[in-house]
mmCIF file of C-alpha atoms in Angstrom:
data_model
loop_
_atom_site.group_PDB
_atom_site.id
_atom_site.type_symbol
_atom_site.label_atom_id
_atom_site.label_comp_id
_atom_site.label_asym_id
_atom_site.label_seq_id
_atom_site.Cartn_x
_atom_site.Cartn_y
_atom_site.Cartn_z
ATOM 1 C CA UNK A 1 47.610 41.534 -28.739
ATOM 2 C CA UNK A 2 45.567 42.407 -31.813
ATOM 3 C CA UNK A 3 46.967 41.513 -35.374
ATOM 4 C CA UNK A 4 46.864 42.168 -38.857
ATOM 5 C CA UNK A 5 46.813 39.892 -41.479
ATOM 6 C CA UNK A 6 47.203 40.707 -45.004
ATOM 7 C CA UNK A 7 46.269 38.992 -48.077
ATOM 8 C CA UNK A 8 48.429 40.607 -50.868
ATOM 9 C CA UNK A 9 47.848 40.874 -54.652
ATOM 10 C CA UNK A 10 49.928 41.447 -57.571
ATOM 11 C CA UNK A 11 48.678 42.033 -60.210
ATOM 12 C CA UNK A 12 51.567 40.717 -63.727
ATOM 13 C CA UNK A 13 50.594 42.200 -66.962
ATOM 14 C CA UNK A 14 51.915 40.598 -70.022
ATOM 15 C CA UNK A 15 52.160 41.583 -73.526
ATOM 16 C CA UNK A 16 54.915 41.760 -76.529
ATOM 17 C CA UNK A 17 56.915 44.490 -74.083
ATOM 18 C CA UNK A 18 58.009 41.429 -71.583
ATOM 19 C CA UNK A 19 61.646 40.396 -72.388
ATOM 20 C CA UNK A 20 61.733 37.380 -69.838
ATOM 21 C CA UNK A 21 61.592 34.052 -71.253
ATOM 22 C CA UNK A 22 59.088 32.782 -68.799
ATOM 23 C CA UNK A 23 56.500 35.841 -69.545
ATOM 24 C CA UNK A 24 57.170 34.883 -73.631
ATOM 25 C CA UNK A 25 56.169 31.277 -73.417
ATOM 26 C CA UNK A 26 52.967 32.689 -71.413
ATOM 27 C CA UNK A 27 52.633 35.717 -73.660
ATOM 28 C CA UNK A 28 52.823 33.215 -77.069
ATOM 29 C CA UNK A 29 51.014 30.060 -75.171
ATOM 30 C CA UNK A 30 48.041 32.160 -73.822
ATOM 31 C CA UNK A 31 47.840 33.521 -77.352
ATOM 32 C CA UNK A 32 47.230 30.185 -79.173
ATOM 33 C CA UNK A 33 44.440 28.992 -76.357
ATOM 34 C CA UNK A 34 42.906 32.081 -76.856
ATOM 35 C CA UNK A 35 42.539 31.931 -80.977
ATOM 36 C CA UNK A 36 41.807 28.099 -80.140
ATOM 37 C CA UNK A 37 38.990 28.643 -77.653
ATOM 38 C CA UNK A 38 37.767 31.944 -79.178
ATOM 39 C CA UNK A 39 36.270 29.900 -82.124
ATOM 40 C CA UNK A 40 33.680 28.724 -80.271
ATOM 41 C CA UNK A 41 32.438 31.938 -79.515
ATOM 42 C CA UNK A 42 32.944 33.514 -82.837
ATOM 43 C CA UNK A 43 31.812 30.368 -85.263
ATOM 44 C CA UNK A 44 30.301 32.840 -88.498
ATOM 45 C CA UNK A 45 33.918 34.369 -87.898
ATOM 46 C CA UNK A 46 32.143 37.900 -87.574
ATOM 47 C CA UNK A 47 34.692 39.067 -84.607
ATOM 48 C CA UNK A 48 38.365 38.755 -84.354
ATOM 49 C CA UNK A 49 38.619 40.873 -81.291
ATOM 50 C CA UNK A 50 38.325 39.932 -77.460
ATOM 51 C CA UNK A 51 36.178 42.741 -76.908
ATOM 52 C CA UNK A 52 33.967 42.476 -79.762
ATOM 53 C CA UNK A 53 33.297 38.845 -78.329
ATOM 54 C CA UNK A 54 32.410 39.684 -75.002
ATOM 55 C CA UNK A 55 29.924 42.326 -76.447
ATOM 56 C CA UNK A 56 28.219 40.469 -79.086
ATOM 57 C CA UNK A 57 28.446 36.678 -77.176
ATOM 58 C CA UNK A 58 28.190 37.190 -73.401
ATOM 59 C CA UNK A 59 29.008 33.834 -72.992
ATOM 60 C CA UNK A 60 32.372 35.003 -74.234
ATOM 61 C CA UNK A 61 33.284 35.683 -70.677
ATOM 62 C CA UNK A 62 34.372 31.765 -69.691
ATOM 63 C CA UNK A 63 37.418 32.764 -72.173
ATOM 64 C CA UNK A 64 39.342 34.076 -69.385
ATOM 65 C CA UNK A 65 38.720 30.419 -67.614
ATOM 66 C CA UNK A 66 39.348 28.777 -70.393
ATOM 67 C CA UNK A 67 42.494 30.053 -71.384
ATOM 68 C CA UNK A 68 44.124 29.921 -68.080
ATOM 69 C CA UNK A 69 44.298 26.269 -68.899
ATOM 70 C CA UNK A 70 47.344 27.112 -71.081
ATOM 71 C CA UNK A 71 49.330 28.918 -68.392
ATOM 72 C CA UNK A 72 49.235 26.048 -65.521
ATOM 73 C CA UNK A 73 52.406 24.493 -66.470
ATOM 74 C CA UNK A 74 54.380 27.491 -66.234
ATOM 75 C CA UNK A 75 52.627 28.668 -63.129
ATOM 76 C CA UNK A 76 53.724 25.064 -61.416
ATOM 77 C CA UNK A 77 57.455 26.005 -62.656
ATOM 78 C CA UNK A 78 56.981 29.057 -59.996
ATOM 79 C CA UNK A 79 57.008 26.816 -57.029
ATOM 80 C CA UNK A 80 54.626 29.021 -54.979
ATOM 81 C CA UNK A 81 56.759 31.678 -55.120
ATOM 82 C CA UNK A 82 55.327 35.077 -56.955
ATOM 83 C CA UNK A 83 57.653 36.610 -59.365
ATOM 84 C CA UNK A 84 59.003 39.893 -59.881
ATOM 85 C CA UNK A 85 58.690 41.001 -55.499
ATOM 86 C CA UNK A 86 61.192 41.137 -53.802
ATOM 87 C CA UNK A 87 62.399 41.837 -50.184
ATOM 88 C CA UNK A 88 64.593 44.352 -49.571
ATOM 89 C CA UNK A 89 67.467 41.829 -49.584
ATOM 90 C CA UNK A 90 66.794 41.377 -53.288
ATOM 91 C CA UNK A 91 65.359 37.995 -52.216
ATOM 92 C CA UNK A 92 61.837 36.453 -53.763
ATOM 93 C CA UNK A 93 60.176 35.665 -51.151
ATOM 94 C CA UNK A 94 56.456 36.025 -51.357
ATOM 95 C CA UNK A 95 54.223 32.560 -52.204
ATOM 96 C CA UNK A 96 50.963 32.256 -54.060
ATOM 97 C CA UNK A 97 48.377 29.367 -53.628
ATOM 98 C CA UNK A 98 45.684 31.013 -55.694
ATOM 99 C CA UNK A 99 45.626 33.139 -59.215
ATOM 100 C CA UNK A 100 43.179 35.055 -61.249
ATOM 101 C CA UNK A 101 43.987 34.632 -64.942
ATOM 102 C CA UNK A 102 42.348 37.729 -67.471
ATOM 103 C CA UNK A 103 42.298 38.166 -70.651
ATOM 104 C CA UNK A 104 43.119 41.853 -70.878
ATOM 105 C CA UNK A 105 42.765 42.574 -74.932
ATOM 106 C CA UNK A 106 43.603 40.373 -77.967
ATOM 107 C CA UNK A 107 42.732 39.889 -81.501
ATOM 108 C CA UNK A 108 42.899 36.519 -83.050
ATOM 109 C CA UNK A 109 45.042 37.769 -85.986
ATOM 110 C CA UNK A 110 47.485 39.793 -84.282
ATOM 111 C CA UNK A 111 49.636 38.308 -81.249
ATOM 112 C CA UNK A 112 51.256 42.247 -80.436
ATOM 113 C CA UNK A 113 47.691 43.071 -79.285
ATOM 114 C CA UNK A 114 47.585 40.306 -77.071
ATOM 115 C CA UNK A 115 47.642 41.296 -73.487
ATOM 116 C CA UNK A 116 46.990 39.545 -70.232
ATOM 117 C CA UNK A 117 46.848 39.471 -66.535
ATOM 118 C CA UNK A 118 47.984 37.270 -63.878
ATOM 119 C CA UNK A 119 46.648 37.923 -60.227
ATOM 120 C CA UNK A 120 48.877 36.313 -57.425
ATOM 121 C CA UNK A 121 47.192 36.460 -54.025
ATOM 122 C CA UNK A 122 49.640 35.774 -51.330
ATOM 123 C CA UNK A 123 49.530 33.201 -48.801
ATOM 124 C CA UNK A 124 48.466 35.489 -45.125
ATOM 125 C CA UNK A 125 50.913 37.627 -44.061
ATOM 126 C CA UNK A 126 51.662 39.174 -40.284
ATOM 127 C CA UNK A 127 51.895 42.319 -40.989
ATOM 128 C CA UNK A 128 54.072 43.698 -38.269
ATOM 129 C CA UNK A 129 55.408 46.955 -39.023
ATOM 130 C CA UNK A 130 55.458 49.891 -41.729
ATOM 131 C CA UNK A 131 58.966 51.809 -41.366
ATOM 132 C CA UNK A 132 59.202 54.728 -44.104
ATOM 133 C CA UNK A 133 57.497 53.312 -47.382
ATOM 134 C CA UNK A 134 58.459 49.179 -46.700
ATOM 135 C CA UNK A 135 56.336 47.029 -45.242
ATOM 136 C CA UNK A 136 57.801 44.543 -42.516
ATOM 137 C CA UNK A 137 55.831 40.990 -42.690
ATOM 138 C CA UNK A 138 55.852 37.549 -41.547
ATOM 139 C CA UNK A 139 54.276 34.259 -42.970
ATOM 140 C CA UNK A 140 51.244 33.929 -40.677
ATOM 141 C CA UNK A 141 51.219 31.237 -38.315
ATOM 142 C CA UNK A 142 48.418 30.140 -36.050
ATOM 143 C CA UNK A 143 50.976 29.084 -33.106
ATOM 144 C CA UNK A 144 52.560 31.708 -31.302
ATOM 145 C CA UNK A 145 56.354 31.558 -31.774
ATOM 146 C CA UNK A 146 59.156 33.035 -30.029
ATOM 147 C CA UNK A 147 61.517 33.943 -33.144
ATOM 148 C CA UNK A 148 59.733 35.175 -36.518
ATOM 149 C CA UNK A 149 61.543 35.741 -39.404
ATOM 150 C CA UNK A 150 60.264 38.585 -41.139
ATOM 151 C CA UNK A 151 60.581 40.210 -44.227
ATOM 152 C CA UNK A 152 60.864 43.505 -45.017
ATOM 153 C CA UNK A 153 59.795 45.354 -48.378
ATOM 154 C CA UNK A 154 58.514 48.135 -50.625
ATOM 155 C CA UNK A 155 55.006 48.062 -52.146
ATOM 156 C CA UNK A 156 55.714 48.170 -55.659
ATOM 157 C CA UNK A 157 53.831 48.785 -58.740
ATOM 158 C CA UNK A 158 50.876 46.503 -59.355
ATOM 159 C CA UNK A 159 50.958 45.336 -55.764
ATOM 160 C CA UNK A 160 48.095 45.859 -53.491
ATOM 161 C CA UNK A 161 46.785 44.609 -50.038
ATOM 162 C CA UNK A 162 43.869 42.396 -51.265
ATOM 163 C CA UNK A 163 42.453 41.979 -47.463
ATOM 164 C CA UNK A 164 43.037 41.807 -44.112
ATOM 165 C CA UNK A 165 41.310 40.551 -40.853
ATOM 166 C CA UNK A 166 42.086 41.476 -37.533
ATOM 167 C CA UNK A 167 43.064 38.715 -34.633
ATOM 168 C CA UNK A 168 44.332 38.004 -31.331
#
């Protein structure tokens, strides 16, 4: 029998708006690399903006590599599981083994126009079912099993099905 399985993204923007205490510490942590690591790329102190680094130092790019560095702790204190989504049983319940950090906007003298992104990509997914808007899934296993326990939710906001393959 031919299956899908789904590789699902979502996509966490933070800025000064996020009330959690987890998105703060990112928010304010993310905010120091950045003014730290920016200097490199800015050394006459001609920019103070992302953007105006990226377009006057290409190099300015690694920044978004760079200051990921800041966020690993805090991404470790998330077990595997990706925030925010969750099943309709109000359960979290999706995990993560690989992220995309990215600098969105931010200006070295102003930490409310700081703004980033964190990309989750799910670990595969079965993808079993769609009933009305929700999405029934499974965590893909290679072995065929005789009970799977599913979960069943609604594509939110920010989420997106990142890929899929088709097997047998």
């Amino acid at each position: 029998m031919l299956k899908k399985v789904i590789t699902l993204c979502y996509r966490k923007i933070i800025d000064t708006t996020n009330t959690s205490a987890w998105d703060k510490f990112v928010h304010e942590d993310s905010f120091a690399e950045f003014k730290m690591q920016a200097q490199f790329y800015n050394q006459e102190q001609r920019f103070t903006t992302f953007a105006e680094m990226l377009i006057n130092t290409p190099e300015a790019e690694k920044l978004h590599f760079l200051v990921s560095a800041a966020i690993t702790g805090y991404l470790r204190q998330l077990n595997g599981i990706i925030p925010d989504i969750m099943d309709n049983l109000g359960r979290r319940f999706l995990t993560f083994e690989n992220f995309k950090f990215e600098l969105i906007n931010s200006d070295i003298n102003d930490l409310e126009k700081h703004k980033i992104a964190i990309n989750f990509f799910s670990k595969p997914l079965l993808w079993h079912d769609t009933v009305d808007n929700l999405l029934l899934v499974s965590q893909f296993k290679e072995a065929n099993e005789a009970e799977v326990f599913t979960n069943l939710f609604q594509i939110q906001p920010f989420v997106s099905i990142h890929a899929i393959k088709h097997t047998y």
